[in-house]
Amino acid sequence: MTFQTYSLFVLSIIMIYSGRVENRLNLLQLQDDIDKLKADFNSSRSDVGDGGPIFTGRLSNWTERNEKRIILSQIVSMYLKILNNTDQSKAHVRNISEELYTLKQSLSDDSKKMEYLKNLTELQVNDLKIQRKAVNELFSVLQKLGDTTSSSKRKRRLVQRQCKC
Ligand SMILES: *[C@@H]1O[C@H](CO)[C@@H](O)[C@H](O)[C@H]1NC(C)=O
Ligand SMILES: *[C@@H]1O[C@H](CO)[C@@H](O)[C@H](O)[C@H]1NC(C)=O
Ligand SMILES: *[C@@H]1O[C@H](CO)[C@@H](O)[C@H](O)[C@H]1NC(C)=O
Ligand SMILES: *[C@@H]1O[C@H](CO)[C@@H](O)[C@H](O)[C@H]1NC(C)=O
Ligand SMILES: *[C@@H]1O[C@H](CO)[C@@H](O)[C@H](O)[C@H]1NC(C)=O
């Protein structure tokens, strides 16, 4: 319950972040609804401040639009789970759920990227066939990293040293 109370505390700030990503969110209209939700969840209790924010502190480290969309796709899912157990007969709960659900749908490609990242961590690198395939792709992987304009200069230099590209 503390987790839920706490996450609701930062919902409005999350919505502002989302608003930058998805302009169609009507934040001003949602603000009233979020205030009502905060009251439902007792988000003004003193323990809400304990240990700092759950989401917002970390979010400032995610600066690029595409990476922000990936983390938002996960955060929005968490809010939907919280709201799923909340009384949907209340108009403000339905409003917020609908907005978040629409947002989640617009972030579905980003959810897939996250899923791919999870898959990647589970790749069986001890498997000899996987190793053959991986080594076969190594040069192209580094080449693609070199294409990323936003990647660090160090990475680019590394790639340029290894291939004449
Ligand atoms: C929320 O629902 C109320 C009542 O149905 C409506 O008047 C209001 O405009 C809705 N707000 C949003 C953001 O959809
Ligand atoms: C909010 O506080 C009231 C009164 O203490 C309590 O009945 C209710 O269950 C609380 N709601 C949540 C979601 O914690
Ligand atoms: C954010 O990034 C800074 C600098 O890269 C790092 O020192 C800090 O630990 C990061 N904070 C979080 C919450 O990830
Ligand atoms: C909401 O709850 C229902 C029933 O408990 C479940 O089937 C559904 O998958 C849940 N949805 C989300 C988004 O968690
Ligand atoms: C992740 O792995 C599962 C199981 O192998 C697969 O069905 C799914 O398509 C993969 N997802 C992505 C985005 O690669």
Coordinates of N, CA, C and O and ligand atoms in Angstrom, one line a residue:
M1 N 0.8 -1.2 0.0 CA 0.0 0.0 0.0 C 0.9 1.3 0.0 O 0.6 2.2 -0.7
T2 N 2.0 1.2 0.7 CA 2.9 2.3 0.8 C 3.4 2.6 -0.6 O 3.5 3.8 -1.1
F3 N 3.7 1.5 -1.3 CA 4.2 1.7 -2.7 C 3.2 2.4 -3.6 O 3.5 3.3 -4.3
Q4 N 1.9 1.9 -3.4 CA 0.9 2.5 -4.2 C 0.7 4.0 -3.9 O 0.6 4.8 -4.8
T5 N 0.6 4.3 -2.6 CA 0.4 5.6 -2.2 C 1.5 6.5 -2.8 O 1.3 7.6 -3.3
Y6 N 2.7 6.0 -2.7 CA 3.9 6.7 -3.1 C 3.9 6.9 -4.6 O 4.2 8.0 -5.1
S7 N 3.5 5.9 -5.4 CA 3.6 6.1 -6.8 C 2.5 7.1 -7.3 O 2.8 7.8 -8.2
L8 N 1.4 7.1 -6.6 CA 0.4 8.1 -7.0 C 0.9 9.5 -6.7 O 0.5 10.4 -7.5
F9 N 1.7 9.6 -5.7 CA 2.2 10.9 -5.4 C 3.0 11.5 -6.6 O 2.9 12.7 -6.8
V10 N 3.6 10.7 -7.4 CA 4.4 11.2 -8.5 C 3.7 11.1 -9.8 O 4.2 11.5 -10.8
L11 N 2.4 10.6 -9.8 CA 1.7 10.4 -11.0 C 1.7 11.6 -11.9 O 1.9 11.6 -13.1
S12 N 1.4 12.8 -11.2 CA 1.2 14.0 -12.1 C 2.5 14.4 -12.8 O 2.4 14.8 -13.9
I13 N 3.6 14.1 -12.1 CA 4.9 14.5 -12.7 C 5.1 13.6 -13.9 O 5.6 14.0 -15.0
I14 N 4.8 12.3 -13.7 CA 5.0 11.3 -14.8 C 4.1 11.8 -16.0 O 4.6 11.7 -17.1
M15 N 2.9 12.2 -15.7 CA 2.0 12.6 -16.8 C 2.6 13.8 -17.5 O 2.4 13.9 -18.7
I16 N 3.3 14.6 -16.8 CA 4.0 15.8 -17.5 C 5.1 15.2 -18.5 O 5.2 15.7 -19.6
Y17 N 5.9 14.3 -17.9 CA 6.9 13.7 -18.8 C 6.2 13.0 -20.0 O 6.7 13.2 -21.1
S18 N 5.1 12.3 -19.7 CA 4.4 11.7 -20.9 C 3.9 12.7 -21.8 O 3.9 12.5 -23.0
G19 N 3.4 13.8 -21.3 CA 2.9 14.9 -22.1 C 3.9 15.4 -23.1 O 3.6 15.7 -24.2
R20 N 5.2 15.4 -22.7 CA 6.2 15.8 -23.6 C 6.3 14.8 -24.7 O 6.7 15.1 -25.9
V21 N 6.1 13.5 -24.4 CA 6.2 12.5 -25.4 C 5.0 12.4 -26.2 O 5.0 12.4 -27.4
E22 N 3.8 12.5 -25.6 CA 2.5 12.4 -26.3 C 1.7 13.6 -26.0 O 1.1 13.8 -25.0
N23 N 1.7 14.5 -27.0 CA 1.0 15.8 -26.8 C -0.5 15.7 -26.7 O -1.1 16.6 -26.2
R24 N -1.0 14.5 -27.1 CA -2.4 14.5 -27.1 C -3.0 14.3 -25.7 O -4.2 14.5 -25.4
L25 N -2.2 14.0 -24.7 CA -2.7 14.0 -23.3 C -3.2 15.4 -22.8 O -2.5 16.3 -23.0
N26 N -4.4 15.4 -22.3 CA -4.9 16.7 -21.8 C -4.6 16.8 -20.3 O -5.4 16.4 -19.5
L27 N -3.4 17.3 -20.0 CA -2.9 17.3 -18.6 C -3.8 18.2 -17.7 O -4.0 17.8 -16.6
L28 N -4.2 19.3 -18.2 CA -5.0 20.2 -17.3 C -6.2 19.6 -16.9 O -6.6 19.7 -15.8
Q29 N -6.9 18.9 -17.9 CA -8.1 18.2 -17.5 C -7.9 17.0 -16.6 O -8.7 16.8 -15.7
L30 N -6.7 16.4 -16.7 CA -6.4 15.2 -15.9 C -6.0 15.7 -14.5 O -6.1 14.9 -13.5
Q31 N -5.6 16.9 -14.3 CA -5.0 17.3 -13.0 C -6.1 17.1 -11.9 O -5.8 16.6 -10.8
D32 N -7.3 17.6 -12.2 CA -8.4 17.4 -11.2 C -8.6 15.9 -10.9 O -8.8 15.6 -9.7
D33 N -8.6 15.1 -11.9 CA -8.8 13.7 -11.7 C -7.7 13.1 -10.9 O -7.9 12.2 -10.0
I34 N -6.5 13.5 -11.1 CA -5.4 13.0 -10.4 C -5.4 13.5 -8.9 O -5.1 12.7 -8.0
D35 N -5.9 14.7 -8.7 CA -6.1 15.1 -7.3 C -7.1 14.2 -6.6 O -6.9 13.9 -5.4
K36 N -8.1 13.9 -7.3 CA -9.1 13.0 -6.6 C -8.5 11.6 -6.3 O -8.7 11.0 -5.3
L37 N -7.7 11.1 -7.3 CA -7.0 9.8 -7.1 C -6.1 9.9 -5.9 O -6.0 8.9 -5.1
K38 N -5.4 11.0 -5.8 CA -4.4 11.2 -4.6 C -5.2 11.1 -3.3 O -4.7 10.5 -2.4
A39 N -6.4 11.7 -3.3 CA -7.2 11.6 -2.1 C -7.6 10.1 -1.8 O -7.5 9.6 -0.7
D40 N -8.0 9.4 -2.9 CA -8.4 8.0 -2.7 C -7.3 7.2 -2.1 O -7.5 6.3 -1.3
F41 N -6.0 7.5 -2.6 CA -4.9 6.7 -2.2 C -4.1 7.3 -1.0 O -3.1 6.8 -0.6
N42 N -4.7 8.3 -0.3 CA -4.1 8.9 0.8 C -2.6 9.4 0.5 O -1.7 9.2 1.3
S43 N -2.5 10.0 -0.7 CA -1.1 10.3 -1.1 C -0.5 11.5 -0.4 O 0.6 11.9 -0.7
S44 N -1.3 12.1 0.5 CA -0.8 13.3 1.3 C -0.2 12.8 2.6 O 0.3 13.6 3.4
R45 N -0.2 11.5 2.9 CA 0.4 11.0 4.1 C 1.8 11.3 4.2 O 2.5 11.3 3.2
S46 N 2.3 11.4 5.4 CA 3.7 11.9 5.6 C 4.7 10.9 5.0 O 5.8 11.2 4.6
D47 N 4.4 9.6 5.0 CA 5.4 8.6 4.6 C 5.6 8.6 3.1 O 6.5 7.9 2.6
V48 N 4.8 9.4 2.3 CA 5.0 9.5 0.9 C 6.4 10.0 0.5 O 7.0 9.6 -0.5
G49 N 7.0 10.9 1.4 CA 8.3 11.4 1.1 C 9.5 10.5 1.4 O 10.6 10.7 0.9
D50 N 9.2 9.4 2.2 CA 10.3 8.5 2.6 C 11.1 8.0 1.4 O 10.5 7.4 0.5
G51 N 12.4 8.2 1.5 CA 13.3 7.5 0.6 C 13.3 8.1 -0.8 O 13.9 7.5 -1.7
G52 N 12.7 9.2 -1.0 CA 12.7 9.9 -2.3 C 11.8 9.3 -3.3 O 11.2 8.2 -3.0
P53 N 11.6 9.9 -4.5 CA 10.6 9.4 -5.5 C 11.0 8.1 -6.1 O 12.2 7.7 -6.1
I54 N 10.0 7.3 -6.5 CA 10.2 6.1 -7.2 C 10.7 6.2 -8.6 O 11.6 5.6 -9.1
F55 N 10.0 7.1 -9.3 CA 10.2 7.2 -10.8 C 10.9 8.5 -11.2 O 11.8 8.5 -12.0
T56 N 10.5 9.6 -10.6 CA 10.9 10.9 -11.2 C 12.4 11.2 -11.0 O 13.0 11.7 -11.9
G57 N 13.0 10.8 -9.9 CA 14.4 11.0 -9.8 C 15.2 10.3 -10.9 O 16.1 11.0 -11.5
R58 N 14.9 9.1 -11.1 CA 15.6 8.3 -12.2 C 15.3 8.9 -13.6 O 16.2 8.8 -14.4
L59 N 14.1 9.4 -13.8 CA 13.7 9.8 -15.1 C 14.6 10.9 -15.7 O 14.9 10.9 -16.9
S60 N 15.2 11.7 -14.8 CA 16.0 12.8 -15.3 C 17.2 12.3 -16.0 O 17.9 13.0 -16.7
N61 N 17.6 11.1 -15.7 CA 18.8 10.5 -16.4 C 18.5 10.0 -17.8 O 19.4 9.6 -18.5
W62 N 17.2 9.9 -18.1 CA 16.8 9.4 -19.4 C 16.4 10.6 -20.2 O 15.3 11.2 -20.1
T63 N 17.3 11.1 -21.1 CA 17.1 12.4 -21.7 C 16.6 12.3 -23.1 O 15.9 13.3 -23.5
E64 N 16.9 11.3 -23.8 CA 16.5 11.3 -25.2 C 15.1 10.8 -25.4 O 14.6 9.9 -24.7
R65 N 14.4 11.3 -26.4 CA 13.0 11.0 -26.6 C 12.8 9.5 -26.7 O 11.9 8.9 -26.0
N66 N 13.6 8.8 -27.4 CA 13.4 7.3 -27.6 C 13.6 6.5 -26.3 O 12.9 5.6 -26.0
E67 N 14.6 6.9 -25.6 CA 14.9 6.2 -24.4 C 13.8 6.5 -23.3 O 13.4 5.7 -22.5
K68 N 13.3 7.8 -23.3 CA 12.3 8.1 -22.4 C 11.0 7.3 -22.7 O 10.3 6.9 -21.8
R69 N 10.7 7.1 -24.0 CA 9.6 6.3 -24.4 C 9.7 4.9 -23.8 O 8.7 4.3 -23.4
I70 N 10.9 4.3 -23.9 CA 11.0 2.9 -23.4 C 10.7 2.8 -21.9 O 9.9 2.0 -21.5
I71 N 11.3 3.7 -21.1 CA 11.0 3.6 -19.7 C 9.6 4.0 -19.4 O 8.9 3.4 -18.5
L72 N 9.0 4.9 -20.1 CA 7.6 5.3 -19.9 C 6.7 4.1 -20.2 O 5.7 3.9 -19.5
S73 N 7.0 3.3 -21.2 CA 6.1 2.2 -21.5 C 6.0 1.2 -20.3 O 5.0 0.7 -20.1
Q74 N 7.1 1.1 -19.6 CA 7.1 0.3 -18.4 C 6.4 0.9 -17.2 O 5.6 0.3 -16.5
I75 N 6.6 2.2 -17.0 CA 6.0 2.9 -15.9 C 4.5 3.0 -16.1 O 3.7 2.8 -15.1
V76 N 4.1 3.3 -17.3 CA 2.6 3.3 -17.6 C 1.9 2.0 -17.3 O 0.9 2.0 -16.7
S77 N 2.6 0.9 -17.6 CA 2.1 -0.4 -17.3 C 1.9 -0.6 -15.8 O 0.9 -1.2 -15.3
M78 N 2.8 -0.1 -15.0 CA 2.7 -0.2 -13.6 C 1.5 0.6 -13.0 O 0.8 0.1 -12.2
Y79 N 1.3 1.8 -13.6 CA 0.1 2.5 -13.1 C -1.1 1.8 -13.5 O -2.1 1.8 -12.7
L80 N -1.2 1.2 -14.7 CA -2.4 0.5 -15.1 C -2.6 -0.7 -14.1 O -3.8 -0.9 -13.8
K81 N -1.6 -1.3 -13.7 CA -1.8 -2.4 -12.7 C -2.4 -1.9 -11.4 O -3.3 -2.5 -10.8
I82 N -1.8 -0.8 -11.0 CA -2.4 -0.2 -9.7 C -3.8 0.2 -9.9 O -4.7 -0.1 -9.0
L83 N -4.1 0.8 -11.0 CA -5.5 1.3 -11.2 C -6.5 0.1 -11.5 O -7.7 0.3 -11.2
N84 N -5.9 -1.0 -11.9 CA -6.8 -2.1 -12.2 C -7.5 -2.6 -11.0 O -8.6 -3.2 -11.0
N85 N -6.8 -2.4 -9.8 CA -7.4 -2.9 -8.6 C -8.2 -1.8 -7.9 O -8.5 -1.9 -6.7
T86 N -8.4 -0.7 -8.6 CA -9.1 0.5 -8.0 C -10.6 0.5 -8.6 O -10.8 0.1 -9.7
D87 N -11.5 1.0 -7.8 CA -12.9 1.1 -8.2 C -13.1 1.9 -9.5 O -13.0 3.1 -9.5
Q88 N -13.4 1.1 -10.6 CA -13.5 1.7 -11.9 C -14.9 2.4 -12.1 O -15.1 3.0 -13.1
S89 N -15.7 2.4 -11.1 CA -17.0 3.0 -11.2 C -16.9 4.5 -11.0 O -17.8 5.3 -11.3
K90 N -15.7 5.0 -10.5 CA -15.5 6.4 -10.3 C -15.0 7.0 -11.6 O -14.1 6.5 -12.2
A91 N -15.6 8.1 -12.0 CA -15.3 8.8 -13.3 C -13.9 9.1 -13.4 O -13.2 8.9 -14.4
H92 N -13.3 9.7 -12.3 CA -11.9 10.1 -12.4 C -11.0 8.9 -12.6 O -10.0 9.0 -13.3
V93 N -11.3 7.8 -12.0 CA -10.5 6.6 -12.1 C -10.5 6.1 -13.6 O -9.5 5.8 -14.2
R94 N -11.8 6.1 -14.1 CA -11.9 5.7 -15.5 C -11.2 6.6 -16.5 O -10.5 6.2 -17.4
N95 N -11.4 7.9 -16.2 CA -10.7 8.9 -17.1 C -9.2 8.6 -17.1 O -8.6 8.6 -18.2
I96 N -8.6 8.5 -16.0 CA -7.1 8.4 -15.9 C -6.7 7.0 -16.5 O -5.8 7.0 -17.3
S97 N -7.5 6.0 -16.2 CA -7.2 4.7 -16.8 C -7.2 4.7 -18.3 O -6.3 4.2 -19.0
E98 N -8.2 5.4 -18.9 CA -8.4 5.5 -20.3 C -7.2 6.2 -20.9 O -6.6 5.8 -21.9
E99 N -6.8 7.4 -20.3 CA -5.7 8.1 -20.8 C -4.4 7.3 -20.8 O -3.6 7.2 -21.8
L100 N -4.2 6.6 -19.7 CA -3.0 5.8 -19.6 C -3.0 4.6 -20.5 O -2.0 4.2 -21.1
Y101 N -4.2 4.0 -20.7 CA -4.3 2.9 -21.7 C -4.0 3.4 -23.1 O -3.2 2.7 -23.8
T102 N -4.5 4.5 -23.5 CA -4.2 5.1 -24.8 C -2.7 5.3 -24.9 O -2.1 5.0 -26.0
L103 N -2.1 5.9 -23.9 CA -0.7 6.2 -23.9 C 0.1 4.9 -24.0 O 1.0 4.8 -24.8
K104 N -0.3 3.8 -23.3 CA 0.4 2.6 -23.4 C 0.3 2.0 -24.8 O 1.3 1.5 -25.3
Q105 N -0.9 2.1 -25.4 CA -1.0 1.6 -26.8 C 0.0 2.4 -27.8 O 0.6 1.8 -28.6
S106 N 0.1 3.7 -27.5 CA 1.0 4.5 -28.4 C 2.5 4.1 -28.1 O 3.3 4.5 -28.9
L107 N 2.7 3.5 -27.0 CA 4.1 3.1 -26.6 C 4.4 1.6 -26.8 O 5.3 1.1 -26.3
S108 N 3.5 1.0 -27.6 CA 3.6 -0.5 -27.7 C 5.0 -0.9 -28.4 O 5.5 -1.9 -28.0
D109 N 5.4 -0.1 -29.4 CA 6.7 -0.4 -30.0 C 7.8 -0.3 -29.0 O 8.8 -1.1 -29.0
D110 N 7.7 0.6 -28.0 CA 8.7 0.8 -27.0 C 8.7 -0.3 -26.0 O 9.7 -0.8 -25.5
S111 N 7.5 -0.9 -25.7 CA 7.4 -2.1 -24.9 C 8.1 -3.2 -25.5 O 8.8 -4.0 -24.8
K112 N 8.0 -3.3 -26.9 CA 8.7 -4.4 -27.5 C 10.2 -4.3 -27.4 O 10.9 -5.3 -27.3
K113 N 10.7 -3.0 -27.5 CA 12.1 -2.8 -27.3 C 12.6 -3.3 -25.9 O 13.6 -3.9 -25.8
M114 N 11.7 -3.0 -25.0 CA 12.1 -3.4 -23.6 C 12.1 -5.0 -23.5 O 13.0 -5.5 -22.9
E115 N 11.1 -5.6 -24.1 CA 11.0 -7.0 -24.1 C 12.2 -7.6 -24.8 O 12.8 -8.6 -24.3
Y116 N 12.7 -7.0 -25.9 CA 13.9 -7.4 -26.6 C 15.1 -7.3 -25.7 O 15.9 -8.2 -25.6
L117 N 15.2 -6.2 -24.9 CA 16.3 -6.1 -24.0 C 16.3 -7.2 -22.9 O 17.3 -7.8 -22.6
K118 N 15.1 -7.6 -22.4 CA 15.0 -8.7 -21.5 C 15.4 -10.0 -22.1 O 16.2 -10.7 -21.5
N119 N 15.0 -10.2 -23.4 CA 15.4 -11.4 -24.1 C 16.9 -11.4 -24.2 O 17.5 -12.5 -24.1
L120 N 17.5 -10.3 -24.5 CA 18.9 -10.2 -24.7 C 19.7 -10.7 -23.5 O 20.7 -11.4 -23.6
T121 N 19.2 -10.3 -22.3 CA 19.9 -10.7 -21.1 C 19.8 -12.2 -20.8 O 20.6 -12.7 -20.0
E122 N 18.8 -12.8 -21.5 CA 18.6 -14.2 -21.3 C 19.2 -15.1 -22.3 O 19.2 -16.3 -22.3
L123 N 19.9 -14.4 -23.3 CA 20.6 -15.2 -24.4 C 21.6 -16.1 -23.8 O 22.4 -15.7 -23.0
Q124 N 21.6 -17.4 -24.3 CA 22.5 -18.4 -23.8 C 23.9 -18.3 -24.4 O 24.2 -18.9 -25.5
V125 N 24.8 -17.5 -23.9 CA 26.0 -17.2 -24.5 C 27.0 -18.3 -24.4 O 28.1 -18.3 -25.0
N126 N 26.7 -19.4 -23.6 CA 27.5 -20.6 -23.5 C 27.3 -21.5 -24.7 O 28.1 -22.4 -25.0
D127 N 26.1 -21.3 -25.4 CA 25.7 -22.2 -26.5 C 26.7 -21.9 -27.7 O 26.9 -20.7 -28.1
L128 N 27.3 -23.0 -28.2 CA 28.3 -22.8 -29.3 C 27.7 -22.2 -30.5 O 28.3 -21.4 -31.2
K129 N 26.5 -22.6 -30.9 CA 25.8 -22.0 -32.1 C 25.6 -20.5 -31.9 O 25.8 -19.8 -32.8
I130 N 25.1 -20.2 -30.7 CA 24.9 -18.8 -30.4 C 26.2 -18.0 -30.6 O 26.3 -16.9 -31.2
Q131 N 27.3 -18.6 -30.1 CA 28.6 -18.0 -30.1 C 29.0 -17.8 -31.6 O 29.5 -16.7 -32.0
R132 N 28.8 -18.8 -32.4 CA 29.2 -18.7 -33.9 C 28.4 -17.5 -34.5 O 29.0 -16.7 -35.2
K133 N 27.1 -17.5 -34.2 CA 26.3 -16.5 -34.8 C 26.7 -15.1 -34.3 O 26.8 -14.1 -35.1
A134 N 27.0 -15.0 -33.0 CA 27.4 -13.7 -32.5 C 28.6 -13.2 -33.1 O 28.7 -12.0 -33.5
V135 N 29.6 -14.1 -33.2 CA 30.9 -13.6 -33.7 C 30.8 -13.2 -35.2 O 31.3 -12.3 -35.6
N136 N 29.9 -14.0 -35.9 CA 29.6 -13.7 -37.3 C 29.1 -12.2 -37.4 O 29.3 -11.6 -38.4
E137 N 28.3 -11.8 -36.4 CA 27.7 -10.5 -36.5 C 28.5 -9.4 -35.9 O 28.1 -8.2 -36.0
L138 N 29.6 -9.7 -35.3 CA 30.3 -8.7 -34.5 C 30.7 -7.4 -35.3 O 30.4 -6.3 -34.8
F139 N 31.2 -7.7 -36.5 CA 31.6 -6.5 -37.2 C 30.4 -5.6 -37.5 O 30.5 -4.4 -37.3
S140 N 29.3 -6.2 -38.0 CA 28.1 -5.4 -38.3 C 27.6 -4.7 -37.1 O 27.0 -3.5 -37.2
V141 N 27.6 -5.3 -35.9 CA 27.1 -4.7 -34.7 C 27.9 -3.4 -34.4 O 27.3 -2.4 -34.2
L142 N 29.2 -3.5 -34.5 CA 30.1 -2.3 -34.2 C 29.8 -1.3 -35.2 O 29.8 -0.1 -34.9
Q143 N 29.6 -1.7 -36.5 CA 29.3 -0.8 -37.6 C 28.0 0.0 -37.3 O 27.9 1.2 -37.4
K144 N 27.0 -0.7 -36.8 CA 25.7 -0.1 -36.5 C 25.9 0.9 -35.3 O 25.3 1.9 -35.3
L145 N 26.7 0.5 -34.3 CA 26.9 1.4 -33.2 C 27.5 2.7 -33.7 O 27.2 3.8 -33.2
G146 N 28.4 2.6 -34.7 CA 29.1 3.8 -35.3 C 28.1 4.7 -36.0 O 28.3 5.9 -36.1
D147 N 27.0 4.1 -36.4 CA 26.0 4.9 -37.1 C 25.2 5.8 -36.2 O 24.6 6.8 -36.6
T148 N 25.1 5.4 -34.9 CA 24.3 6.1 -34.0 C 24.8 7.5 -33.7 O 25.9 7.6 -33.1
T149 N 24.2 8.5 -34.2 CA 24.7 9.9 -34.0 C 24.9 10.3 -32.6 O 25.7 11.0 -32.2
S150 N 24.0 9.7 -31.7 CA 24.0 10.1 -30.3 C 24.9 9.3 -29.5 O 25.2 9.7 -28.3
S151 N 25.5 8.3 -30.0 CA 26.4 7.5 -29.2 C 27.7 8.2 -28.9 O 28.0 9.2 -29.6
S152 N 28.4 7.8 -27.9 CA 29.5 8.6 -27.4 C 30.6 8.6 -28.5 O 30.8 7.7 -29.3
K153 N 31.4 9.6 -28.4 CA 32.5 9.8 -29.4 C 33.5 8.7 -29.2 O 34.1 8.2 -30.2
R154 N 33.7 8.2 -28.0 CA 34.6 7.1 -27.7 C 34.3 5.9 -28.6 O 35.1 5.3 -29.2
K155 N 32.9 5.6 -28.5 CA 32.4 4.4 -29.3 C 32.7 4.6 -30.7 O 33.2 3.7 -31.4
R156 N 32.5 5.8 -31.2 CA 32.6 6.0 -32.7 C 34.1 5.9 -33.1 O 34.4 5.3 -34.1
R157 N 35.0 6.4 -32.2 CA 36.4 6.3 -32.5 C 36.8 4.9 -32.5 O 37.5 4.4 -33.4
L158 N 36.3 4.1 -31.6 CA 36.6 2.6 -31.5 C 36.2 2.0 -32.8 O 37.0 1.2 -33.4
V159 N 35.0 2.3 -33.3 CA 34.5 1.7 -34.5 C 35.3 2.1 -35.7 O 35.7 1.3 -36.6
Q160 N 35.6 3.4 -35.8 CA 36.4 3.9 -36.9 C 37.8 3.3 -37.0 O 38.3 3.1 -38.0
R161 N 38.3 3.0 -35.8 CA 39.6 2.4 -35.8 C 39.6 1.0 -36.3 O 40.5 0.6 -37.0
Q162 N 38.5 0.3 -36.1 CA 38.4 -1.1 -36.5 C 38.0 -1.3 -37.9 O 38.3 -2.3 -38.5
C163 N 37.1 -0.4 -38.4 CA 36.7 -0.5 -39.8 C 36.9 0.8 -40.5 O 36.9 1.9 -39.9
K164 N 37.1 0.8 -41.8 CA 37.3 2.0 -42.5 C 35.9 2.6 -42.9 O 35.6 2.6 -44.1
C165 N 35.1 2.9 -41.9 CA 33.8 3.4 -42.3 C 33.5 4.8 -41.8 O 34.2 5.3 -41.0
Ligands
LIG1 C1 -13.6 12.8 -16.7 O1 -14.9 12.4 -16.6 C2 -15.8 13.5 -16.4 C3 -17.2 13.0 -16.2 O2 -17.5 11.9 -17.1 C4 -15.7 14.5 -17.6 O3 -16.6 15.6 -17.3 C5 -14.3 15.0 -17.7 O4 -14.2 15.8 -18.9 C6 -13.4 13.8 -17.9 N1 -12.0 14.2 -18.0 C7 -11.2 13.7 -18.8 C8 -9.7 14.2 -18.7 O5 -11.5 12.9 -19.7
LIG2 C1 -7.0 5.7 3.0 O1 -7.2 6.0 4.4 C2 -8.5 5.6 4.8 C3 -8.7 6.0 6.3 O2 -7.5 5.7 7.0 C4 -8.6 4.0 4.7 O3 -9.9 3.6 5.1 C5 -8.4 3.7 3.2 O4 -8.4 2.2 3.1 C6 -7.1 4.2 2.7 N1 -6.9 3.9 1.3 C7 -5.9 3.4 0.8 C8 -5.9 3.1 -0.7 O5 -4.8 3.2 1.4
LIG3 C1 22.2 9.6 -13.0 O1 23.3 9.8 -13.7 C2 24.4 10.3 -13.0 C3 25.6 10.6 -13.9 O2 25.7 9.7 -15.0 C4 24.8 9.2 -11.9 O3 25.9 9.6 -11.2 C5 23.6 8.9 -11.0 O4 23.9 7.9 -10.2 C6 22.4 8.6 -11.9 N1 21.2 8.5 -11.0 C7 20.3 7.6 -11.0 C8 19.2 7.7 -10.0 O5 20.4 6.7 -11.8
LIG4 C1 -6.7 -6.4 -14.7 O1 -7.4 -7.4 -13.9 C2 -8.0 -8.4 -14.7 C3 -8.7 -9.4 -13.7 O2 -8.1 -9.4 -12.5 C4 -6.9 -9.2 -15.5 O3 -7.5 -10.2 -16.3 C5 -6.2 -8.1 -16.4 O4 -5.1 -8.7 -17.1 C6 -5.6 -7.0 -15.5 N1 -5.1 -6.0 -16.4 C7 -3.9 -5.4 -16.2 C8 -3.5 -4.3 -17.1 O5 -3.2 -5.6 -15.2
LIG5 C1 11.3 -12.6 -26.8 O1 11.5 -13.9 -26.6 C2 10.2 -14.6 -26.8 C3 10.5 -16.1 -26.5 O2 11.6 -16.6 -27.2 C4 9.7 -14.4 -28.2 O3 8.5 -15.1 -28.4 C5 9.5 -12.9 -28.4 O4 9.1 -12.6 -29.8 C6 10.8 -12.2 -28.2 N1 10.5 -10.7 -28.2 C7 11.3 -9.9 -28.9 C8 10.8 -8.5 -28.9 O5 12.3 -10.2 -29.4

